Amino acid sequence: MSDTGTYLYAVARDEVAACPPGVADADVRTIALGGLVAYVSDVPLERFGEEPLRRSLEDMDWLAGTARAHHRVVDAVAAATPTAPVRLVTVYDGDEQVRDLLERRAADFAEVLEQVIGRREWGVKAFADPGSAEQPDERPGGGGCEQSGKPGTAYLQRRRANLRGREQNRRQALARAEHIHAALATVAVASRRHRPQDPRLSGRADWMLLNGAYLVDEGRVGEFAELAGELGGGGIEVTVTGPWAPYSFTVMETR
């Protein structure tokens, strides 16, 4: 039995001239069959086999490094040819299983690759600062204590008013996010809304109202970016990133 497995990054229409190193700094090679090209590398099963992989996935440093290498390869291929990325750490026992996949799922791959020809994925996030709205003075003894003559009661009233105002601001901001997504979707050929990122991943403490992905014709990228810029303001910050490999629109279950 071989002590190496075949790590699959993506399936594309064409071979590209060169690829960066893959996971574990392995050289990336191709397996071509029936008009499809799989991008793969050899990986040691002592680290990428089913049981050791389960343990490795709990190692955040290992996972982050593996993800960077995976995305580096996918991005290089996607920049040159229509590409269907495969989920992170998809490992087969050998090349023969990958050839079987290309043969068995040929029609599915052809369909998703056809969808992304001449198109790239763009990400749009919308943020609002929960502390940006004017809020009453929360300090015990501050503001309207003179009105009630009971500092504790006055503080609780201001506190409740502040929470109501904050919730109202959040609802209004979420309604803006719905509008932003709907407007951007009219320029894209496909769109997805992902769950808002954890602040530990986004690096921001403010509200993430929208975490959207949009598949955009290359000829409409300027229009898309201009519209995204116009939709911000009024306490809403809109950020656009990309172009990305079309992860949100082409990742397939390959088992």
PDB file of C-alpha atoms in Angstrom:
ATOM      1  CA  MET A   1       0.000   0.000   0.000  1.00  0.00           C
ATOM      2  CA  SER A   2       1.307   3.466  -0.940  1.00  0.00           C
ATOM      3  CA  ASP A   3       2.315   5.838   1.828  1.00  0.00           C
ATOM      4  CA  THR A   4       1.235   8.878  -0.216  1.00  0.00           C
ATOM      5  CA  GLY A   5      -2.174  10.222  -1.174  1.00  0.00           C
ATOM      6  CA  THR A   6      -3.339  12.516  -3.963  1.00  0.00           C
ATOM      7  CA  TYR A   7      -4.443  15.963  -2.787  1.00  0.00           C
ATOM      8  CA  LEU A   8      -6.963  17.624  -5.141  1.00  0.00           C
ATOM      9  CA  TYR A   9      -7.098  21.440  -5.383  1.00  0.00           C
ATOM     10  CA  ALA A  10      -9.364  22.158  -8.314  1.00  0.00           C
ATOM     11  CA  VAL A  11     -10.677  21.002 -11.664  1.00  0.00           C
ATOM     12  CA  ALA A  12     -10.245  23.310 -14.645  1.00  0.00           C
ATOM     13  CA  ARG A  13     -10.640  23.400 -18.386  1.00  0.00           C
ATOM     14  CA  ASP A  14      -6.991  23.947 -19.285  1.00  0.00           C
ATOM     15  CA  GLU A  15      -3.466  23.369 -18.081  1.00  0.00           C
ATOM     16  CA  VAL A  16      -1.670  26.477 -16.871  1.00  0.00           C
ATOM     17  CA  ALA A  17       2.001  27.096 -17.524  1.00  0.00           C
ATOM     18  CA  ALA A  18       3.108  27.013 -13.892  1.00  0.00           C
ATOM     19  CA  CYS A  19       1.669  26.609 -10.420  1.00  0.00           C
ATOM     20  CA  PRO A  20       3.038  27.706  -7.051  1.00  0.00           C
ATOM     21  CA  PRO A  21       3.931  24.977  -4.532  1.00  0.00           C
ATOM     22  CA  GLY A  22       0.996  23.220  -2.948  1.00  0.00           C
ATOM     23  CA  VAL A  23       0.356  21.991   0.584  1.00  0.00           C
ATOM     24  CA  ALA A  24       3.451  20.709   2.396  1.00  0.00           C
ATOM     25  CA  ASP A  25       5.449  22.580  -0.296  1.00  0.00           C
ATOM     26  CA  ALA A  26       4.748  19.774  -2.763  1.00  0.00           C
ATOM     27  CA  ASP A  27       4.983  20.299  -6.510  1.00  0.00           C
ATOM     28  CA  VAL A  28       1.593  20.612  -8.168  1.00  0.00           C
ATOM     29  CA  ARG A  29       0.910  18.463 -11.224  1.00  0.00           C
ATOM     30  CA  THR A  30      -2.080  17.718 -13.414  1.00  0.00           C
ATOM     31  CA  ILE A  31      -4.268  14.783 -14.335  1.00  0.00           C
ATOM     32  CA  ALA A  32      -6.113  15.362 -17.616  1.00  0.00           C
ATOM     33  CA  LEU A  33      -9.101  13.361 -18.795  1.00  0.00           C
ATOM     34  CA  GLY A  34     -11.987  14.059 -21.160  1.00  0.00           C
ATOM     35  CA  GLY A  35     -11.368  17.794 -21.515  1.00  0.00           C
ATOM     36  CA  LEU A  36     -10.943  18.336 -17.766  1.00  0.00           C
ATOM     37  CA  VAL A  37      -7.723  19.010 -15.864  1.00  0.00           C
ATOM     38  CA  ALA A  38      -7.342  18.144 -12.178  1.00  0.00           C
ATOM     39  CA  TYR A  39      -4.640  19.960 -10.197  1.00  0.00           C
ATOM     40  CA  VAL A  40      -3.116  17.652  -7.601  1.00  0.00           C
ATOM     41  CA  SER A  41      -0.035  16.999  -5.507  1.00  0.00           C
ATOM     42  CA  ASP A  42       1.314  14.069  -3.524  1.00  0.00           C
ATOM     43  CA  VAL A  43       0.890  14.249   0.247  1.00  0.00           C
ATOM     44  CA  PRO A  44       2.116  11.897   2.997  1.00  0.00           C
ATOM     45  CA  LEU A  45      -0.697   9.792   4.418  1.00  0.00           C
ATOM     46  CA  GLU A  46       0.994   9.863   7.802  1.00  0.00           C
ATOM     47  CA  ARG A  47      -0.244  13.488   7.959  1.00  0.00           C
ATOM     48  CA  PHE A  48      -3.088  13.519   5.419  1.00  0.00           C
ATOM     49  CA  GLY A  49      -4.618  10.095   6.049  1.00  0.00           C
ATOM     50  CA  GLU A  50      -8.089   9.986   7.564  1.00  0.00           C
ATOM     51  CA  GLU A  51      -7.107   9.616  11.217  1.00  0.00           C
ATOM     52  CA  PRO A  52      -4.052  11.943  11.319  1.00  0.00           C
ATOM     53  CA  LEU A  53      -5.982  14.482   9.257  1.00  0.00           C
ATOM     54  CA  ARG A  54      -8.709  14.541  11.875  1.00  0.00           C
ATOM     55  CA  ARG A  55      -6.101  15.514  14.463  1.00  0.00           C
ATOM     56  CA  SER A  56      -4.392  18.001  12.129  1.00  0.00           C
ATOM     57  CA  LEU A  57      -7.648  19.866  11.539  1.00  0.00           C
ATOM     58  CA  GLU A  58      -7.661  20.788  15.231  1.00  0.00           C
ATOM     59  CA  ASP A  59      -4.255  22.449  14.850  1.00  0.00           C
ATOM     60  CA  MET A  60      -5.176  26.009  13.840  1.00  0.00           C
ATOM     61  CA  ASP A  61      -1.644  26.904  12.732  1.00  0.00           C
ATOM     62  CA  TRP A  62      -1.467  23.815  10.516  1.00  0.00           C
ATOM     63  CA  LEU A  63      -4.938  24.500   9.148  1.00  0.00           C
ATOM     64  CA  ALA A  64      -4.125  28.135   8.346  1.00  0.00           C
ATOM     65  CA  GLY A  65      -0.920  27.192   6.524  1.00  0.00           C
ATOM     66  CA  THR A  66      -2.666  24.449   4.573  1.00  0.00           C
ATOM     67  CA  ALA A  67      -5.499  26.806   3.618  1.00  0.00           C
ATOM     68  CA  ARG A  68      -3.042  29.430   2.361  1.00  0.00           C
ATOM     69  CA  ALA A  69      -1.234  26.891   0.192  1.00  0.00           C
ATOM     70  CA  HIS A  70      -4.530  25.496  -1.131  1.00  0.00           C
ATOM     71  CA  HIS A  71      -5.889  28.924  -2.044  1.00  0.00           C
ATOM     72  CA  ARG A  72      -2.563  29.971  -3.595  1.00  0.00           C
ATOM     73  CA  VAL A  73      -2.803  27.111  -6.090  1.00  0.00           C
ATOM     74  CA  VAL A  74      -6.502  27.634  -6.778  1.00  0.00           C
ATOM     75  CA  ASP A  75      -6.042  31.373  -7.330  1.00  0.00           C
ATOM     76  CA  ALA A  76      -3.162  30.805  -9.774  1.00  0.00           C
ATOM     77  CA  VAL A  77      -5.237  28.363 -11.824  1.00  0.00           C
ATOM     78  CA  ALA A  78      -8.431  30.438 -11.671  1.00  0.00           C
ATOM     79  CA  ALA A  79      -6.577  33.522 -12.904  1.00  0.00           C
ATOM     80  CA  ALA A  80      -5.736  31.683 -16.126  1.00  0.00           C
ATOM     81  CA  THR A  81      -8.663  29.391 -16.924  1.00  0.00           C
ATOM     82  CA  PRO A  82     -12.233  28.598 -15.807  1.00  0.00           C
ATOM     83  CA  THR A  83     -11.829  26.703 -12.551  1.00  0.00           C
ATOM     84  CA  ALA A  84     -13.939  24.753 -10.076  1.00  0.00           C
ATOM     85  CA  PRO A  85     -12.190  24.797  -6.671  1.00  0.00           C
ATOM     86  CA  VAL A  86     -12.469  21.692  -4.512  1.00  0.00           C
ATOM     87  CA  ARG A  87     -12.968  21.776  -0.762  1.00  0.00           C
ATOM     88  CA  LEU A  88      -9.939  22.156   1.467  1.00  0.00           C
ATOM     89  CA  VAL A  89      -8.059  18.921   2.277  1.00  0.00           C
ATOM     90  CA  THR A  90      -9.758  16.694  -0.272  1.00  0.00           C
ATOM     91  CA  VAL A  91      -7.405  13.718  -0.386  1.00  0.00           C
ATOM     92  CA  TYR A  92      -7.706  10.531  -2.457  1.00  0.00           C
ATOM     93  CA  ASP A  93      -5.856   7.261  -2.111  1.00  0.00           C
ATOM     94  CA  GLY A  94      -4.227   7.778  -5.500  1.00  0.00           C
ATOM     95  CA  ASP A  95      -4.448   9.242  -8.990  1.00  0.00           C
ATOM     96  CA  GLU A  96      -6.785   6.496 -10.160  1.00  0.00           C
ATOM     97  CA  GLN A  97      -9.521   7.756  -7.844  1.00  0.00           C
ATOM     98  CA  VAL A  98      -9.129  11.251  -9.292  1.00  0.00           C
ATOM     99  CA  ARG A  99      -9.436   9.900 -12.833  1.00  0.00           C
ATOM    100  CA  ASP A 100     -12.581   8.058 -11.746  1.00  0.00           C
ATOM    101  CA  LEU A 101     -13.945  11.330 -10.351  1.00  0.00           C
ATOM    102  CA  LEU A 102     -13.288  13.199 -13.610  1.00  0.00           C
ATOM    103  CA  GLU A 103     -15.007  10.466 -15.595  1.00  0.00           C
ATOM    104  CA  ARG A 104     -17.955  10.001 -13.232  1.00  0.00           C
ATOM    105  CA  ARG A 105     -18.673  13.715 -12.684  1.00  0.00           C
ATOM    106  CA  ALA A 106     -17.659  15.028 -16.111  1.00  0.00           C
ATOM    107  CA  ALA A 107     -21.065  16.536 -16.869  1.00  0.00           C
ATOM    108  CA  ASP A 108     -21.266  18.273 -13.464  1.00  0.00           C
ATOM    109  CA  PHE A 109     -17.804  19.796 -13.823  1.00  0.00           C
ATOM    110  CA  ALA A 110     -18.562  20.916 -17.366  1.00  0.00           C
ATOM    111  CA  GLU A 111     -21.706  22.669 -16.159  1.00  0.00           C
ATOM    112  CA  VAL A 112     -20.031  24.617 -13.354  1.00  0.00           C
ATOM    113  CA  LEU A 113     -17.057  25.555 -15.536  1.00  0.00           C
ATOM    114  CA  GLU A 114     -19.398  26.847 -18.205  1.00  0.00           C
ATOM    115  CA  GLN A 115     -21.031  29.084 -15.598  1.00  0.00           C
ATOM    116  CA  VAL A 116     -17.785  30.895 -14.701  1.00  0.00           C
ATOM    117  CA  ILE A 117     -16.336  31.504 -18.165  1.00  0.00           C
ATOM    118  CA  GLY A 118     -15.538  35.213 -18.420  1.00  0.00           C
ATOM    119  CA  ARG A 119     -16.666  35.824 -14.832  1.00  0.00           C
ATOM    120  CA  ARG A 120     -14.990  36.274 -11.444  1.00  0.00           C
ATOM    121  CA  GLU A 121     -16.195  36.279  -7.886  1.00  0.00           C
ATOM    122  CA  TRP A 122     -16.205  39.495  -5.852  1.00  0.00           C
ATOM    123  CA  GLY A 123     -16.824  39.797  -2.157  1.00  0.00           C
ATOM    124  CA  VAL A 124     -18.766  42.645  -0.558  1.00  0.00           C
ATOM    125  CA  LYS A 125     -19.024  43.288   3.155  1.00  0.00           C
ATOM    126  CA  ALA A 126     -21.063  45.989   4.866  1.00  0.00           C
ATOM    127  CA  PHE A 127     -20.296  47.197   8.386  1.00  0.00           C
ATOM    128  CA  ALA A 128     -21.963  49.540  10.851  1.00  0.00           C
ATOM    129  CA  ASP A 129     -20.474  50.927  14.036  1.00  0.00           C
ATOM    130  CA  PRO A 130     -22.929  50.157  16.878  1.00  0.00           C
ATOM    131  CA  GLY A 131     -21.516  53.058  18.858  1.00  0.00           C
ATOM    132  CA  SER A 132     -21.872  55.625  16.096  1.00  0.00           C
ATOM    133  CA  ALA A 133     -25.461  56.564  16.913  1.00  0.00           C
ATOM    134  CA  GLU A 134     -26.043  59.259  19.483  1.00  0.00           C
ATOM    135  CA  GLN A 135     -26.786  57.640  22.809  1.00  0.00           C
ATOM    136  CA  PRO A 136     -28.031  58.994  26.119  1.00  0.00           C
ATOM    137  CA  ASP A 137     -25.667  59.514  29.023  1.00  0.00           C
ATOM    138  CA  GLU A 138     -25.445  56.158  30.843  1.00  0.00           C
ATOM    139  CA  ARG A 139     -23.482  57.344  33.812  1.00  0.00           C
ATOM    140  CA  PRO A 140     -25.277  56.823  37.120  1.00  0.00           C
ATOM    141  CA  GLY A 141     -26.323  60.275  38.273  1.00  0.00           C
ATOM    142  CA  GLY A 142     -25.860  61.796  34.830  1.00  0.00           C
ATOM    143  CA  GLY A 143     -28.427  63.496  32.592  1.00  0.00           C
ATOM    144  CA  GLY A 144     -32.066  63.478  33.794  1.00  0.00           C
ATOM    145  CA  CYS A 145     -31.651  62.442  37.429  1.00  0.00           C
ATOM    146  CA  GLU A 146     -32.744  65.911  38.347  1.00  0.00           C
ATOM    147  CA  GLN A 147     -36.106  65.215  36.686  1.00  0.00           C
ATOM    148  CA  SER A 148     -37.061  62.146  38.713  1.00  0.00           C
ATOM    149  CA  GLY A 149     -35.170  62.855  41.867  1.00  0.00           C
ATOM    150  CA  LYS A 150     -34.266  59.123  41.923  1.00  0.00           C
ATOM    151  CA  PRO A 151     -30.857  58.587  40.341  1.00  0.00           C
ATOM    152  CA  GLY A 152     -31.247  54.796  40.156  1.00  0.00           C
ATOM    153  CA  THR A 153     -34.623  54.965  38.410  1.00  0.00           C
ATOM    154  CA  ALA A 154     -33.449  57.614  35.994  1.00  0.00           C
ATOM    155  CA  TYR A 155     -30.398  55.542  35.111  1.00  0.00           C
ATOM    156  CA  LEU A 156     -32.505  52.454  34.358  1.00  0.00           C
ATOM    157  CA  GLN A 157     -34.855  54.522  32.174  1.00  0.00           C
ATOM    158  CA  ARG A 158     -31.945  55.891  30.182  1.00  0.00           C
ATOM    159  CA  ARG A 159     -30.469  52.408  29.928  1.00  0.00           C
ATOM    160  CA  ARG A 160     -33.707  50.954  28.523  1.00  0.00           C
ATOM    161  CA  ALA A 161     -34.045  53.841  26.078  1.00  0.00           C
ATOM    162  CA  ASN A 162     -30.486  53.279  24.957  1.00  0.00           C
ATOM    163  CA  LEU A 163     -31.092  49.556  24.312  1.00  0.00           C
ATOM    164  CA  ARG A 164     -34.265  50.334  22.351  1.00  0.00           C
ATOM    165  CA  GLY A 165     -32.396  52.867  20.267  1.00  0.00           C
ATOM    166  CA  ARG A 166     -29.568  50.448  19.623  1.00  0.00           C
ATOM    167  CA  GLU A 167     -31.957  47.706  18.476  1.00  0.00           C
ATOM    168  CA  GLN A 168     -33.771  50.160  16.224  1.00  0.00           C
ATOM    169  CA  ASN A 169     -30.460  51.235  14.708  1.00  0.00           C
ATOM    170  CA  ARG A 170     -29.558  47.600  14.094  1.00  0.00           C
ATOM    171  CA  ARG A 171     -32.857  46.875  12.341  1.00  0.00           C
ATOM    172  CA  GLN A 172     -32.430  49.914  10.124  1.00  0.00           C
ATOM    173  CA  ALA A 173     -28.869  48.896   9.302  1.00  0.00           C
ATOM    174  CA  LEU A 174     -29.965  45.355   8.422  1.00  0.00           C
ATOM    175  CA  ALA A 175     -32.637  46.779   6.116  1.00  0.00           C
ATOM    176  CA  ARG A 176     -29.896  48.792   4.395  1.00  0.00           C
ATOM    177  CA  ALA A 177     -27.871  45.601   3.987  1.00  0.00           C
ATOM    178  CA  GLU A 178     -30.834  43.895   2.313  1.00  0.00           C
ATOM    179  CA  HIS A 179     -31.067  46.801  -0.106  1.00  0.00           C
ATOM    180  CA  ILE A 180     -27.326  46.728  -0.829  1.00  0.00           C
ATOM    181  CA  HIS A 181     -27.404  43.002  -1.568  1.00  0.00           C
ATOM    182  CA  ALA A 182     -30.468  43.273  -3.794  1.00  0.00           C
ATOM    183  CA  ALA A 183     -28.946  46.143  -5.761  1.00  0.00           C
ATOM    184  CA  LEU A 184     -25.610  44.379  -6.307  1.00  0.00           C
ATOM    185  CA  ALA A 185     -27.400  41.187  -7.342  1.00  0.00           C
ATOM    186  CA  THR A 186     -28.928  43.026 -10.298  1.00  0.00           C
ATOM    187  CA  VAL A 187     -25.438  43.532 -11.748  1.00  0.00           C
ATOM    188  CA  ALA A 188     -24.165  40.024 -10.959  1.00  0.00           C
ATOM    189  CA  VAL A 189     -25.132  36.815 -12.759  1.00  0.00           C
ATOM    190  CA  ALA A 190     -25.307  34.982  -9.423  1.00  0.00           C
ATOM    191  CA  SER A 191     -25.065  35.967  -5.770  1.00  0.00           C
ATOM    192  CA  ARG A 192     -24.772  34.360  -2.354  1.00  0.00           C
ATOM    193  CA  ARG A 193     -25.087  35.641   1.183  1.00  0.00           C
ATOM    194  CA  HIS A 194     -22.727  33.994   3.641  1.00  0.00           C
ATOM    195  CA  ARG A 195     -23.017  34.118   7.395  1.00  0.00           C
ATOM    196  CA  PRO A 196     -21.390  37.183   8.948  1.00  0.00           C
ATOM    197  CA  GLN A 197     -17.822  36.470   9.981  1.00  0.00           C
ATOM    198  CA  ASP A 198     -16.806  36.097  13.589  1.00  0.00           C
ATOM    199  CA  PRO A 199     -15.123  39.356  14.729  1.00  0.00           C
ATOM    200  CA  ARG A 200     -12.011  37.274  15.485  1.00  0.00           C
ATOM    201  CA  LEU A 201     -11.771  36.492  11.763  1.00  0.00           C
ATOM    202  CA  SER A 202     -12.850  39.865  10.393  1.00  0.00           C
ATOM    203  CA  GLY A 203     -10.663  41.735  12.874  1.00  0.00           C
ATOM    204  CA  ARG A 204     -13.445  44.245  13.405  1.00  0.00           C
ATOM    205  CA  ALA A 205     -15.685  44.804  16.415  1.00  0.00           C
ATOM    206  CA  ASP A 206     -18.467  46.568  14.516  1.00  0.00           C
ATOM    207  CA  TRP A 207     -21.558  44.888  13.081  1.00  0.00           C
ATOM    208  CA  MET A 208     -21.034  42.908   9.888  1.00  0.00           C
ATOM    209  CA  LEU A 209     -24.377  43.391   8.185  1.00  0.00           C
ATOM    210  CA  LEU A 210     -23.576  41.775   4.864  1.00  0.00           C
ATOM    211  CA  ASN A 211     -21.086  39.121   3.788  1.00  0.00           C
ATOM    212  CA  GLY A 212     -21.954  38.634   0.152  1.00  0.00           C
ATOM    213  CA  ALA A 213     -20.387  36.949  -2.865  1.00  0.00           C
ATOM    214  CA  TYR A 214     -21.192  37.982  -6.419  1.00  0.00           C
ATOM    215  CA  LEU A 215     -20.310  36.344  -9.720  1.00  0.00           C
ATOM    216  CA  VAL A 216     -19.766  39.200 -12.145  1.00  0.00           C
ATOM    217  CA  ASP A 217     -19.115  39.337 -15.877  1.00  0.00           C
ATOM    218  CA  GLU A 218     -15.645  40.750 -16.500  1.00  0.00           C
ATOM    219  CA  GLY A 219     -17.214  43.426 -18.682  1.00  0.00           C
ATOM    220  CA  ARG A 220     -19.356  44.716 -15.796  1.00  0.00           C
ATOM    221  CA  VAL A 221     -16.746  44.838 -13.035  1.00  0.00           C
ATOM    222  CA  GLY A 222     -16.424  48.635 -13.257  1.00  0.00           C
ATOM    223  CA  GLU A 223     -20.190  49.067 -13.014  1.00  0.00           C
ATOM    224  CA  PHE A 224     -20.317  46.678 -10.051  1.00  0.00           C
ATOM    225  CA  ALA A 225     -17.527  48.481  -8.164  1.00  0.00           C
ATOM    226  CA  GLU A 226     -19.070  51.895  -8.815  1.00  0.00           C
ATOM    227  CA  LEU A 227     -22.462  50.745  -7.565  1.00  0.00           C
ATOM    228  CA  ALA A 228     -20.939  49.214  -4.430  1.00  0.00           C
ATOM    229  CA  GLY A 229     -19.235  52.521  -3.686  1.00  0.00           C
ATOM    230  CA  GLU A 230     -22.486  54.440  -4.074  1.00  0.00           C
ATOM    231  CA  LEU A 231     -24.360  52.116  -1.694  1.00  0.00           C
ATOM    232  CA  GLY A 232     -22.187  52.975   1.314  1.00  0.00           C
ATOM    233  CA  GLY A 233     -22.381  56.044   3.521  1.00  0.00           C
ATOM    234  CA  GLY A 234     -24.784  57.187   6.202  1.00  0.00           C
ATOM    235  CA  GLY A 235     -23.038  55.110   8.844  1.00  0.00           C
ATOM    236  CA  ILE A 236     -22.625  52.051   6.590  1.00  0.00           C
ATOM    237  CA  GLU A 237     -19.159  51.113   5.339  1.00  0.00           C
ATOM    238  CA  VAL A 238     -19.066  48.930   2.223  1.00  0.00           C
ATOM    239  CA  THR A 239     -15.867  47.079   1.277  1.00  0.00           C
ATOM    240  CA  VAL A 240     -15.232  45.213  -1.979  1.00  0.00           C
ATOM    241  CA  THR A 241     -12.598  42.485  -2.361  1.00  0.00           C
ATOM    242  CA  GLY A 242     -11.524  40.361  -5.294  1.00  0.00           C
ATOM    243  CA  PRO A 243     -11.393  39.079  -7.846  1.00  0.00           C
ATOM    244  CA  TRP A 244     -11.451  35.641  -6.275  1.00  0.00           C
ATOM    245  CA  ALA A 245     -11.623  32.119  -7.562  1.00  0.00           C
ATOM    246  CA  PRO A 246     -15.345  31.295  -7.716  1.00  0.00           C
ATOM    247  CA  TYR A 247     -15.503  29.311  -4.466  1.00  0.00           C
ATOM    248  CA  SER A 248     -19.049  30.404  -3.689  1.00  0.00           C
ATOM    249  CA  PHE A 249     -20.442  29.202  -6.997  1.00  0.00           C
ATOM    250  CA  THR A 250     -18.506  26.130  -8.050  1.00  0.00           C
ATOM    251  CA  VAL A 251     -17.367  24.068  -5.074  1.00  0.00           C
ATOM    252  CA  MET A 252     -18.749  20.569  -5.567  1.00  0.00           C
ATOM    253  CA  GLU A 253     -19.082  17.553  -3.340  1.00  0.00           C
ATOM    254  CA  THR A 254     -16.528  15.251  -4.907  1.00  0.00           C
ATOM    255  CA  ARG A 255     -17.073  12.030  -2.990  1.00  0.00           C
TER     256      ARG A 255
END
